[in-house]
Amino acid sequence: MSNIQNYTLNFGPQHPAAHGVLRLVLELDGEVILRADPHIGLLHRATEKLAESKPYNQSIGYMDRLDYVSMMCNEHAYVLAIEKLLGITAPVRAQYIRVLFDEMTRIMNHLLWLGAHAIDIGAMTVFLYCFREREDLMDCYEAVSGARMHATYYRPGGVYRDLPDQMPKYKATQWRSDDEIKERNQDRHGSLLDFIWAFTERFPKFVDEYETLLTDNRIWKQRTVDIGVVSPEQALALGFTGPMLRGSGVEWDLRKKQPYEVYDQIDFKIPIGKNGDCYDRYLVRVEEMRQSNEIMRQCIRWLKNNAGPVIHPDHKITPPSREEMKEDMESMIHHFKLFTEGYSVPAGEAYAAVEHPKGEFGVYMISDGANKPYRVKIRAAGFSHLAALDSMVRGHMIADMVAVLSSQDIVFGEIDR
Amino acid sequence: MLEQLISLAWIIAKILIIVLPLLGVVAYLTMAERKVIAYMQYRVGVNRVGIRGIGQPIADAMKLIFKEIIIPKASNRYLFILAPILAMTPALVAWSVVPFDDGWVLANVNAGVLFIFAMTSIGIYGIICAGWGSNSKYAFFSAMRVAAQMVSYEIAMGFALVGVLIAAGSMNFTDIVHAQSGSVLHWYWLPLLPLFVVYWVSGLAETNRAPFDVAEGESEIVAGFHVEYSGMTFAMFFLAEYANMILISSLAVLMFLGGWLSPFQGIPLLESTFNWVPGIVWFAAKASLFLYLYLWIRATFPRYRYDQIMRLGWKVLIPVTLVWIFVVALAVQFHLPPWFA
C-alpha cells in the first residue's frame, strides 16, 4: 500500500482566474482544498514610499493606480487626508461632484467585478454586457479629466475643474455610417450632466438584464449559494469591510456611519445579505449598483440647480485661474510656488477613510510640516479579504475557490500597492 | 484483383467525399461560433480576413500548421503524440455509418448505433492520454474530470439510445429514420421527448461543451487536457471537438428529428411543393439547428461544478431515461398509435 500524499498546485500568477498576479499555493486532496496560501507582492510598486519623496499633489495620480478599477475613490481618501491636515473643506458643489463621481466609480467597479465574477463561473456573456455600460462611464471620466482611467481629478480643496458644458461627440469616419454616428451621439447633445442623467435612466434596465442571466439561474445558484460562507462574527474578526461585510449581514457603511462630504444629505439604502455566501455578496453588489444609480440622480438634480466654486479659494493650496495669472503678480507667484515647491502642510497626523467599492479604503498620513508627507500608509480593503481566503475556501473544491476569490473582488493594485 | 482495386478506390473516394466536406464544415463551424456568440454579446466577431472575415478559419489553420509542436521534456512523448490521434480518429470514423440521405451512407451496418457509441467512447481515451502524458497538474485534473464525466454521461446517453432502439426496432440508422416517416409528429422527438432532452444534455456533456466544459474550464484548470499542446497537435483536439459536435447534432437529427425526411411530409399542399428539395438539405438544416443551440447555450449559461455534473447525470438523467424506456416499451408492446401502430 503506497501512502497517499496531498497534491500541491501552483495557482497563478499566470492564471486566467488569478485576478492579476495572485500566486496561490493550494494543497489539495483530490479536488478538495485543504489549505490555500496566497502569496502577494508581485505587483508591489512602493506607492507609499514614493509618496514620501514628492509634493503632496504629485501623488494623487499614484492613487489612481492603486485599485485601478475604482480610481476616483482612491484619490478621494488621499485628498480627504490632506484636507484634514490642512483644516479645509471643499465647497459644497465640489462635494456633490465628488459624491457623483464616487458613485459612478462604484458602478464601474461593480460592473467590472460582476463581469469578472461571471466569467470566472463560466457565464461569459455578462462580461461583455458589463463592459458596454462601463464604456459610457469611462467617457464621463474622460469628459471631466481627459483620461479614461487614471483621472487625477480630485484635488485637496475640491476638484480640478467644473463639469463641462458639453459632451464630446463622435465624428463621422469612413468606418461608421451617419446613422450610426447619430445614434451614438444621441445622448451627447447636452452637458455632461445630461449625459449622466440619460445613463441613469437606462442603467436600471441593464441591471435587470444581468439579473435575468444570473440571479435565478439554477446553475449560477448552485455555484454560489453556500459557497465561501462567512458568519457576521467571523467577518468582523477578519477585518472585512464593504460588500464583503454587508454580504455577511453586518450593516456597516462609512457613508452612513461616518458620513463624509454630503452623504448625510442624500437618501439611499445599504443592502445587506443574510447568509454570507457568494450569492449574497453578489446580490449585495447588484443592489449597490441600483442604489448608486439613485445617488447619482440626486447629485445631478442638485448640481443642475446650484452653481458655485468647485475648489477652495486659498491659492496657497489650489492653483489660481490662468486669467488672474496674466494680470496679477500675486497669482503668478502662487502659481510658480504651487507647481514647483507645492504647499506645506502643518505637522500632525490624520486618517481619512472612504467607503470604497471594495470596502474601507483609508489613508493615514503623517506630516512633519514639510511640503512632502513624512509617511503615508494606505489601508486597502482587499488586503484583509485576501488574507481570509484560506479560511473561506477550506473544504471547498477548486471551482469554488475561483468563485470565492472573485466574490472578494480582489484587485492587486491596491493589495500590493 | 482489378475488381478489388476498383472497389477499394471507390471506398477511398467515398471516404474523401465525406471527410473533406466535414473538415470544411468544422472550419466554418468555428467561425460560426465566433460570429454567433459575438452578435449575442454586442460584438462584431471576426471580420478582418477576407470579405467579412470569411477567410478566418483558413488563416487559423495556416497559423496552427506552421507553429512548432512543443513536446514537454517531462512528458511521456509517445502518449503525448498518440493522444491527439486517438481523439481525432474516432471522431471521423464514426461518420462512416451516418446516412446523409436515403442510401447515402458509407457503411450501412445493422449495428450502426452501437458502432457510433463505441467510437465516441474511444475518443475519450485521447483526452485521458493527453492528460496523463502531458505530466502537468492542470492536465491531470482535466483527465480525471473527463474520465468521471464520461462514465456517467455515457450511461444516460446509452439509455436514451435504447429508447430509440425499442421504438424503431432496429439499430440501423436508415431503418430508424424510415420508422419515423409520416409527418413531423411521427418523428421521435414527440413520443420520446424526455429521452430527446436527456440525449441532448448528455451530448453537450460528451462533447465537453458549455455548461459542461469542466474538462477545459478556463477559469479553473486553464485549458485542461490540452494545456501543454501547441500547433497541429492542439488543432487535432480542436477539430475532434467540433467534429464530435457535428456528429452529436447529426445523431440527434437521425434519431429524433427524422433525419433527411422533409418536415412538410403529410401536409397536403406543402409536401408536393417542397418535394424537389433533396433530403440532405433537410438533414443539414436540422443539424445546423442543433449546432446553433450548442452556441446559444454556450453564450448563456455559467459552468457547472464537476461534482454537480455527476449529480445531474446520476440522479436526474439516468432515472428519467429508465422510466421512459419502460413507458416506450409499453407503448410499443400495445402498439400505441400513431407512432407504434
XYZ file of C-alpha atoms in Angstrom, chain B residues 34-322:
289
model
C -17.274 33.179 -33.056
C -19.744 35.160 -35.112
C -22.895 33.930 -33.404
C -21.536 34.413 -29.911
C -20.141 37.792 -30.904
C -23.531 39.029 -32.040
C -25.104 37.708 -28.878
C -22.583 39.774 -26.923
C -22.824 43.046 -28.834
C -19.588 42.451 -30.680
C -18.892 42.015 -34.365
C -16.626 38.992 -34.173
C -14.107 38.048 -36.830
C -14.191 40.420 -39.803
C -10.580 41.032 -40.805
C -9.518 38.183 -43.089
C -11.193 38.291 -46.469
C -14.701 39.548 -47.036
C -16.489 39.763 -43.693
C -13.912 37.502 -42.119
C -14.692 34.575 -44.385
C -11.022 33.616 -44.597
C -10.511 33.442 -40.854
C -10.726 29.639 -40.452
C -8.180 29.192 -43.244
C -5.868 31.709 -41.613
C -6.266 29.947 -38.274
C -5.442 26.602 -39.840
C -2.368 28.034 -41.570
C -1.148 29.535 -38.338
C -1.557 26.277 -36.450
C 0.154 24.254 -39.175
C 3.232 26.446 -39.106
C 3.559 26.551 -35.356
C 6.127 24.473 -33.596
C 4.888 21.376 -31.825
C 6.394 21.616 -28.376
C 6.819 18.345 -26.545
C 7.467 18.988 -22.854
C 10.616 17.313 -21.597
C 8.887 15.714 -18.645
C 6.031 14.344 -20.699
C 5.535 10.813 -21.922
C 6.202 11.607 -25.565
C 4.519 8.522 -27.029
C 1.268 9.135 -25.221
C 1.644 12.834 -25.857
C 1.727 12.323 -29.628
C -0.745 9.464 -29.620
C -3.391 11.406 -27.710
C -4.487 13.849 -30.431
C -4.585 10.997 -32.948
C -6.711 8.953 -30.573
C -9.067 11.877 -30.183
C -9.322 12.728 -33.864
C -9.633 9.299 -35.496
C -12.822 8.069 -33.804
C -14.430 11.447 -34.359
C -14.012 10.893 -38.107
C -14.553 7.118 -38.184
C -17.963 7.476 -36.565
C -19.200 9.236 -39.696
C -18.954 6.013 -41.726
C -22.373 4.830 -40.552
C -24.211 8.162 -40.692
C -26.724 8.301 -43.556
C -26.992 11.770 -45.047
C -29.892 10.892 -47.290
C -31.748 7.734 -48.236
C -28.914 5.375 -49.147
C -26.151 7.964 -48.833
C -24.085 6.086 -46.333
C -20.560 4.679 -46.437
C -21.316 1.505 -44.483
C -24.931 0.577 -43.968
C -24.237 -1.666 -40.995
C -27.006 -3.133 -38.900
C -25.409 -2.211 -35.571
C -24.815 1.419 -36.530
C -25.931 2.845 -33.231
C -23.613 0.542 -31.308
C -20.741 1.366 -33.623
C -21.154 5.097 -33.071
C -21.441 4.593 -29.371
C -18.210 2.604 -29.340
C -16.383 5.198 -31.408
C -17.392 8.195 -29.312
C -16.272 6.294 -26.221
C -12.843 5.624 -27.677
C -12.418 9.343 -28.304
C -12.276 9.877 -24.564
C -9.068 7.863 -24.368
C -7.387 10.573 -26.379
C -8.232 13.102 -23.714
C -7.201 10.843 -20.873
C -3.894 10.053 -22.606
C -3.310 13.749 -23.154
C -3.950 14.494 -19.516
C -1.656 11.756 -18.311
C 1.033 12.139 -20.961
C 1.465 15.884 -20.524
C 2.688 15.401 -16.967
C 1.066 18.664 -15.994
C -1.085 19.034 -12.922
C -3.764 21.000 -14.674
C -3.938 18.476 -17.495
C -4.090 15.665 -14.999
C -7.049 17.237 -13.225
C -8.776 17.540 -16.538
C -8.176 13.897 -17.380
C -9.667 12.812 -14.075
C -12.685 15.023 -14.575
C -13.228 13.751 -18.105
C -12.979 10.137 -17.078
C -15.610 10.554 -14.372
C -17.874 12.689 -16.511
C -17.785 10.337 -19.480
C -18.587 7.268 -17.440
C -21.693 8.871 -16.000
C -22.952 10.512 -19.156
C -22.440 7.577 -21.433
C -24.858 5.623 -19.305
C -27.515 8.304 -19.607
C -26.859 8.673 -23.304
C -26.850 4.936 -23.828
C -30.216 4.562 -22.168
C -31.606 7.395 -24.256
C -30.494 5.477 -27.335
C -32.017 2.265 -26.010
C -35.356 4.048 -26.055
C -34.869 4.843 -29.730
C -33.888 1.272 -30.482
C -37.020 -0.044 -28.796
C -39.177 2.431 -30.668
C -37.646 1.768 -34.084
C -36.951 -1.915 -33.550
C -33.610 -1.569 -35.322
C -30.031 -0.435 -34.767
C -29.581 0.600 -38.372
C -29.782 4.369 -38.837
C -31.533 4.136 -42.176
C -34.211 1.956 -40.625
C -34.534 4.282 -37.661
C -35.202 7.207 -39.994
C -37.674 5.212 -42.076
C -39.531 4.238 -38.929
C -40.168 7.938 -38.299
C -41.724 8.755 -41.670
C -45.233 10.118 -41.743
C -45.181 13.686 -40.534
C -43.388 15.994 -38.117
C -45.466 14.469 -35.360
C -44.280 10.983 -36.289
C -40.679 11.914 -35.574
C -39.437 10.514 -32.320
C -38.955 13.869 -30.616
C -42.582 13.752 -29.539
C -43.066 10.243 -28.168
C -39.524 10.171 -26.796
C -39.387 13.782 -25.600
C -37.733 13.072 -22.211
C -35.170 10.854 -23.909
C -34.592 13.528 -26.508
C -33.812 16.085 -23.785
C -31.608 13.641 -21.917
C -29.792 12.755 -25.117
C -29.146 16.394 -25.890
C -27.898 17.224 -22.399
C -25.645 14.175 -22.401
C -24.482 15.142 -25.862
C -23.400 18.518 -24.554
C -21.526 16.793 -21.756
C -19.978 14.166 -24.060
C -18.508 16.837 -26.290
C -17.238 18.841 -23.304
C -19.167 21.909 -24.287
C -20.504 24.632 -22.021
C -22.041 24.394 -19.462
C -20.303 21.029 -19.007
C -16.868 22.162 -20.109
C -15.159 21.342 -16.810
C -12.513 19.397 -18.722
C -11.108 22.611 -20.102
C -12.756 25.011 -17.636
C -10.683 28.022 -18.439
C -11.046 29.797 -15.129
C -10.250 26.708 -13.069
C -7.746 24.487 -14.810
C -6.672 26.904 -17.546
C -7.131 24.748 -20.647
C -7.327 21.329 -19.086
C -6.010 18.413 -21.081
C -4.604 20.472 -23.956
C -2.775 22.981 -21.794
C 0.616 21.685 -22.986
C -0.305 21.242 -26.631
C 0.593 23.598 -29.436
C 0.370 23.833 -33.196
C -1.227 20.952 -35.054
C -1.435 18.699 -32.002
C -3.694 21.285 -30.414
C -5.584 21.717 -33.669
C -6.333 17.988 -33.723
C -8.120 18.216 -30.380
C -9.916 21.250 -31.636
C -11.020 19.513 -34.825
C -12.067 16.425 -32.885
C -14.206 18.511 -30.553
C -16.005 20.241 -33.388
C -16.355 17.051 -35.439
C -17.949 15.470 -32.380
C -20.295 18.406 -32.002
C -21.464 17.942 -35.575
C -21.754 14.208 -35.024
C -23.887 14.595 -31.897
C -26.106 17.073 -33.743
C -26.438 14.728 -36.711
C -27.335 11.807 -34.480
C -29.967 13.913 -32.773
C -31.414 14.636 -36.201
C -31.322 10.990 -37.256
C -32.858 9.605 -34.107
C -35.287 12.279 -33.028
C -35.971 14.646 -35.913
C -36.499 12.256 -38.798
C -33.092 12.515 -40.478
C -33.420 13.556 -44.092
C -37.231 13.469 -44.081
C -38.988 16.635 -45.141
C -40.725 18.492 -42.314
C -43.679 19.027 -44.655
C -44.377 15.343 -45.055
C -48.041 14.576 -44.689
C -49.173 18.174 -45.222
C -51.154 18.097 -48.497
C -50.010 21.126 -50.498
C -46.637 21.872 -48.912
C -45.364 18.336 -49.301
C -45.601 18.398 -53.084
C -44.269 21.960 -53.240
C -41.098 21.035 -51.414
C -40.692 17.622 -52.995
C -37.751 18.785 -55.099
C -35.604 19.600 -52.059
C -33.005 16.858 -51.631
C -33.019 15.057 -48.298
C -29.507 16.146 -47.434
C -30.648 19.762 -47.339
C -33.215 18.940 -44.682
C -30.613 16.915 -42.871
C -28.121 19.783 -42.898
C -30.742 22.325 -41.905
C -31.829 20.288 -38.905
C -28.253 19.622 -37.857
C -27.474 23.344 -38.095
C -30.330 23.990 -35.736
C -28.665 21.835 -33.115
C -25.267 23.373 -33.756
C -26.787 26.787 -33.229
C -28.255 25.513 -29.988
C -24.743 24.500 -28.901
C -23.519 28.057 -29.383
C -26.569 29.631 -27.830
C -26.205 27.506 -24.707
C -22.524 28.360 -24.502
C -23.269 32.079 -24.560
C -25.976 31.817 -21.925
C -25.062 29.512 -19.079
C -22.450 29.513 -16.331
C -20.340 26.408 -15.908
C -21.356 23.539 -13.658
C -19.032 22.346 -10.973
C -17.620 18.920 -11.587
C -19.468 17.141 -8.768
C -22.705 18.879 -9.744
C -22.376 17.393 -13.215
C -22.088 13.962 -11.681
C -25.163 14.590 -9.587
C -27.162 15.742 -12.584
C -26.085 12.700 -14.562
C -26.733 10.040 -11.957
C -29.659 11.456 -10.039
C -31.673 13.168 -12.756
C -30.852 11.983 -16.236
C -30.453 8.253 -15.624
C -33.714 7.853 -13.635
C -35.586 9.803 -16.307
C -34.315 7.521 -19.035
C -35.090 4.391 -17.042
